[in-house]
């Protein structure tokens, strides 16, 4: 049985969010703390949000380009295709 590529979109976005904000963001802050002796809390919070949001955006862009490779171009019908896959699948 073939799966529609959009079926995994929600799961991918949730896992990307978790990886971005619980792994990549804290890791980036930790690495920056290794190179600076004194860091303000405001700086680390901004760095955390910036790294996490950028990571999330790039991983989401990666998945959208993956869908584009499957010739999925009807972006307005994205949610409809997730919950109601086409009849030919």
Short mmCIF file of C-alpha atoms in Angstrom, two decimals:
data_model
loop_
_atom_site.label_atom_id
_atom_site.label_comp_id
_atom_site.label_asym_id
_atom_site.label_seq_id
_atom_site.Cartn_x
_atom_site.Cartn_y
_atom_site.Cartn_z
CA UNK A 1 0.00 0.00 0.00
CA UNK A 2 1.38 3.36 -1.01
CA UNK A 3 1.29 6.31 1.34
CA UNK A 4 0.62 9.84 0.30
CA UNK A 5 3.63 12.10 1.08
CA UNK A 6 1.39 14.60 2.87
CA UNK A 7 0.30 11.96 5.37
CA UNK A 8 3.46 12.49 7.38
CA UNK A 9 3.36 16.29 7.39
CA UNK A 10 1.84 16.74 10.85
CA UNK A 11 4.16 14.18 12.45
CA UNK A 12 7.15 15.72 10.74
CA UNK A 13 6.25 19.23 11.91
CA UNK A 14 5.76 18.05 15.51
CA UNK A 15 9.04 16.15 15.56
CA UNK A 16 10.83 19.08 13.91
CA UNK A 17 9.44 21.43 16.57
CA UNK A 18 10.66 19.12 19.35
CA UNK A 19 14.12 18.71 17.83
CA UNK A 20 14.47 22.45 17.19
CA UNK A 21 13.40 23.69 20.61
CA UNK A 22 14.63 20.84 22.84
CA UNK A 23 17.87 19.79 21.11
CA UNK A 24 19.28 22.33 18.66
CA UNK A 25 18.44 25.50 20.64
CA UNK A 26 19.92 24.39 23.99
CA UNK A 27 22.93 22.89 22.21
CA UNK A 28 23.62 26.21 20.47
CA UNK A 29 23.35 28.12 23.75
CA UNK A 30 25.66 25.63 25.45
CA UNK A 31 28.27 25.97 22.71
CA UNK A 32 28.11 29.77 22.90
CA UNK A 33 28.56 29.59 26.68
CA UNK A 34 31.78 27.62 26.18
CA UNK A 35 33.32 30.51 24.26
CA UNK A 36 32.22 33.37 26.53
CA UNK A 37 33.02 33.68 30.21
CA UNK A 38 30.15 36.01 31.18
CA UNK A 39 26.84 35.94 29.39
CA UNK A 40 23.71 37.90 30.18
CA UNK A 41 20.51 35.91 30.55
CA UNK A 42 18.81 38.14 27.99
CA UNK A 43 21.49 37.24 25.44
CA UNK A 44 21.07 33.50 25.97
CA UNK A 45 17.28 33.72 25.71
CA UNK A 46 17.53 35.60 22.42
CA UNK A 47 20.15 33.22 21.12
CA UNK A 48 18.00 30.22 22.09
CA UNK A 49 14.92 31.58 20.33
CA UNK A 50 16.87 32.63 17.25
CA UNK A 51 18.63 29.29 16.81
CA UNK A 52 15.48 27.29 17.50
CA UNK A 53 13.23 29.26 15.16
CA UNK A 54 15.82 29.26 12.37
CA UNK A 55 16.30 25.52 12.76
CA UNK A 56 12.54 24.93 12.67
CA UNK A 57 12.17 27.10 9.56
CA UNK A 58 14.95 25.32 7.67
CA UNK A 59 13.66 21.85 8.57
CA UNK A 60 10.16 22.84 7.46
CA UNK A 61 11.57 24.25 4.21
CA UNK A 62 13.39 20.96 3.70
CA UNK A 63 10.13 19.03 3.92
CA UNK A 64 8.31 21.41 1.58
CA UNK A 65 11.09 20.99 -0.97
CA UNK A 66 10.79 17.22 -0.48
CA UNK A 67 7.09 17.48 -1.33
CA UNK A 68 7.95 19.61 -4.34
CA UNK A 69 10.15 16.75 -5.54
CA UNK A 70 7.06 14.55 -5.50
CA UNK A 71 5.35 17.15 -7.72
CA UNK A 72 3.02 18.29 -4.94
CA UNK A 73 2.20 21.84 -5.95
CA UNK A 74 -1.36 22.39 -4.71
CA UNK A 75 -0.37 24.16 -1.50
CA UNK A 76 -3.91 25.44 -0.87
CA UNK A 77 -5.25 21.89 -0.71
CA UNK A 78 -2.49 20.72 1.63
CA UNK A 79 -4.69 20.07 4.69
CA UNK A 80 -7.44 18.49 2.60
CA UNK A 81 -4.95 16.00 1.16
CA UNK A 82 -3.62 15.07 4.60
CA UNK A 83 -6.98 14.01 5.96
CA UNK A 84 -8.58 12.88 2.69
CA UNK A 85 -5.94 11.32 0.44
CA UNK A 86 -6.60 11.19 -3.30
CA UNK A 87 -8.51 8.22 -4.64
CA UNK A 88 -5.63 6.94 -6.76
CA UNK A 89 -3.55 6.04 -3.68
#
